Tab-separated table of C-alpha atoms in Angstrom:
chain	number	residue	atom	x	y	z
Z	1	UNK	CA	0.000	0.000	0.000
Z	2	UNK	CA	1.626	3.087	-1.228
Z	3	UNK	CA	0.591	5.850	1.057
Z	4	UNK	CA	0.679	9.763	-0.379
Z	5	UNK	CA	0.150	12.912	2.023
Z	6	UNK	CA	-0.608	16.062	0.700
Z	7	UNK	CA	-0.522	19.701	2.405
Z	8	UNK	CA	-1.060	22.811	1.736
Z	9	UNK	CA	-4.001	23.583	0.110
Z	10	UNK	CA	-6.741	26.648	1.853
Z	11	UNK	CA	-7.809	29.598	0.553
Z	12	UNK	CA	-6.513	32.680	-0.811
Z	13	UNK	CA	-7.210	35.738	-2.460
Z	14	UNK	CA	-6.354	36.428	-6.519
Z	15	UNK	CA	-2.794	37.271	-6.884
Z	16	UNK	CA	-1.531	35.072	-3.980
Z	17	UNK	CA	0.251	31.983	-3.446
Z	18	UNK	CA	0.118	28.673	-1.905
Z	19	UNK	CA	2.715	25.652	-1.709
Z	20	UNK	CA	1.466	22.281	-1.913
Z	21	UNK	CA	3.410	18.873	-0.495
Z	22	UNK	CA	2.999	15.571	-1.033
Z	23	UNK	CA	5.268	12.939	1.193
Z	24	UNK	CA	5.291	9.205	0.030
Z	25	UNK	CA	7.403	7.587	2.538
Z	26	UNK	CA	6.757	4.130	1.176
Z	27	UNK	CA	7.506	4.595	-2.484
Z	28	UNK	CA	11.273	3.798	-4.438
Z	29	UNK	CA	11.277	7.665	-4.995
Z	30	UNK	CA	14.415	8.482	-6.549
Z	31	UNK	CA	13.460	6.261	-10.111
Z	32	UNK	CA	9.775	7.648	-10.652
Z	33	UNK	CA	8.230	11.157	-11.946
Z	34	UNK	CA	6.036	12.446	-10.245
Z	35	UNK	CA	2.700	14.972	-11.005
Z	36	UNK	CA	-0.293	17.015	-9.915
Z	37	UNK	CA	-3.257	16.681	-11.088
Z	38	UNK	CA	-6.164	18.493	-10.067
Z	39	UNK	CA	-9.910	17.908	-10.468
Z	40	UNK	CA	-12.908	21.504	-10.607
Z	41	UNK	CA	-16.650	20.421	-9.606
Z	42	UNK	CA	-17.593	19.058	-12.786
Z	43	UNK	CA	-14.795	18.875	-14.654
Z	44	UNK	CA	-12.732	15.562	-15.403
Z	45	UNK	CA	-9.256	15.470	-13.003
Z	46	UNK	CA	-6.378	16.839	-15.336
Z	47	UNK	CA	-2.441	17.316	-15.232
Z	48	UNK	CA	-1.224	20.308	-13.933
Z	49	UNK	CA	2.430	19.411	-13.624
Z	50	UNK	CA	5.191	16.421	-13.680
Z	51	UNK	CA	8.848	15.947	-12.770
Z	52	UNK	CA	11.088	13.484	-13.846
Z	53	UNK	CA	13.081	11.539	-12.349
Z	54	UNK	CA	15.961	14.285	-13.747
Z	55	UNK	CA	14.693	16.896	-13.075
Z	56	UNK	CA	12.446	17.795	-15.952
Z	57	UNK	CA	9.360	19.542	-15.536
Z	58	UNK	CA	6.518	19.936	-17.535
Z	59	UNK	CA	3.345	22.049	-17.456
Z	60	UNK	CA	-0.067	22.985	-18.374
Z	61	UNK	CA	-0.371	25.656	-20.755
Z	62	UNK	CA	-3.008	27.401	-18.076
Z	63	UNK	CA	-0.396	27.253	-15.563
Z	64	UNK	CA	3.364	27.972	-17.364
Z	65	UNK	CA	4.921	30.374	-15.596
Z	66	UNK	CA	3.130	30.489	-11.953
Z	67	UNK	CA	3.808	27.206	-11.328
Z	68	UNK	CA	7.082	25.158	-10.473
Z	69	UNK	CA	7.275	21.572	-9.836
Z	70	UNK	CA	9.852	20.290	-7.220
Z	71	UNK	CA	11.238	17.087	-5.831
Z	72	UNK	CA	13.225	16.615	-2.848
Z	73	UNK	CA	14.639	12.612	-3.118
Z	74	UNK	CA	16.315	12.935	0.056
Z	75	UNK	CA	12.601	13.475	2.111
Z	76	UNK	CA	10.275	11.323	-0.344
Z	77	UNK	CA	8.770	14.527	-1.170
Z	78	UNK	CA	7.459	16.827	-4.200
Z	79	UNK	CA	5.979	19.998	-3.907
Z	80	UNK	CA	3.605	22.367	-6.468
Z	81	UNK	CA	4.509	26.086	-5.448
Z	82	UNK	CA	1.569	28.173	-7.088
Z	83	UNK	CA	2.109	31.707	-7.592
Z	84	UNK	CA	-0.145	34.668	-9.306
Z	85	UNK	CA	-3.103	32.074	-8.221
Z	86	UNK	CA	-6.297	33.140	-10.174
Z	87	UNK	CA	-10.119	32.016	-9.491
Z	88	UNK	CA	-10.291	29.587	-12.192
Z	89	UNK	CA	-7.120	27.866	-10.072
Z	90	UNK	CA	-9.332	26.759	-7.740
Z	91	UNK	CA	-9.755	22.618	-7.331
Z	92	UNK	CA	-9.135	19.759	-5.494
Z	93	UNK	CA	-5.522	19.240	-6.262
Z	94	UNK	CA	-3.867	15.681	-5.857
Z	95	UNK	CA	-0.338	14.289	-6.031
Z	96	UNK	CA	0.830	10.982	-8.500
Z	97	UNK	CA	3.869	9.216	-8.662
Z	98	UNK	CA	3.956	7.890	-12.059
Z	99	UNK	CA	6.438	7.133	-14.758
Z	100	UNK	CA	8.308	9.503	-17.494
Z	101	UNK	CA	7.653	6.917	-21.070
Z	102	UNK	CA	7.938	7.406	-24.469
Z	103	UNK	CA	7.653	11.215	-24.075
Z	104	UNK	CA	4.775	11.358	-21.959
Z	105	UNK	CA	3.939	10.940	-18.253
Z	106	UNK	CA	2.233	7.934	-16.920
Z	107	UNK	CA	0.012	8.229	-14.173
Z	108	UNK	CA	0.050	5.591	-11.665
Z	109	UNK	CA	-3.374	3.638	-9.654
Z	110	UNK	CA	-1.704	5.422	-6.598
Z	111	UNK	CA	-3.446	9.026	-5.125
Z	112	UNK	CA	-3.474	11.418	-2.245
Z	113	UNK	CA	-6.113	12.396	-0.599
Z	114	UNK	CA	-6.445	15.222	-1.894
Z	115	UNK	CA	-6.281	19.023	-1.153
Z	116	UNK	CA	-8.611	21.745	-1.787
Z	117	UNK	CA	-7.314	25.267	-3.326
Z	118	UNK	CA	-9.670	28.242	-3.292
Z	119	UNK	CA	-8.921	31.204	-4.650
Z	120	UNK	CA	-11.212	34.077	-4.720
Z	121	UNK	CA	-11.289	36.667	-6.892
């Protein structure tokens, strides 16, 4: 059982920024990417952000440039720092370890909890 907690989520106002952190103490860290996804009432769950397992980042074209992925191998951790937040941020975000594959990343069966951003405008 693979166990992911996340932290960090609340609320803030427009223009503001939040760090999210997800710690998976019982995965092989070091060899897998990892993302966020995050998931709007209504909407289907979709991938904000990955990290390879060099250091490679990718993003969503709503979110280049106010995001940055980060991994720290030596604490089991990745984080999602979220700057210049905006309203239409706001969703339940969620952490993935995954795998980097033929260009693409991989999503794993294996997901946080969970943590809600709100941003109001």
């Amino acid at each position: 059982q693979v166990q992911l907690v996340e932290s960090g989520g609340g609320m803030v106002q427009a223009g503001g920024s939040l760090r999210l952190s997800c710690a998976a103490p019982g995965i092989v860290f070091s060899g897998n990417a990892m993302a966020w996804y995050r998931q709007a009432p209504g909407d289907k769950r979709e991938l904000v952000a990955y990290i390879t397992s060099g250091g490679n980042t990718n993003y969503a074209d709503s979110v280049k440039g106010r995001f940055t992925i980060s991994r720290d191998n030596a604490k089991k951790t990745w984080y999602l720092q979220m700057n210049s937040l905006k309203a239409e941020d706001t969703a339940v975000y969620y952490c993935n370890p995954g795998t980097f594959w033929g260009g693409a990343y991989s999503p794993s069966d294996y997901w946080g909890q969970g943590t809600q951003v709100t941003v109001s405008s």
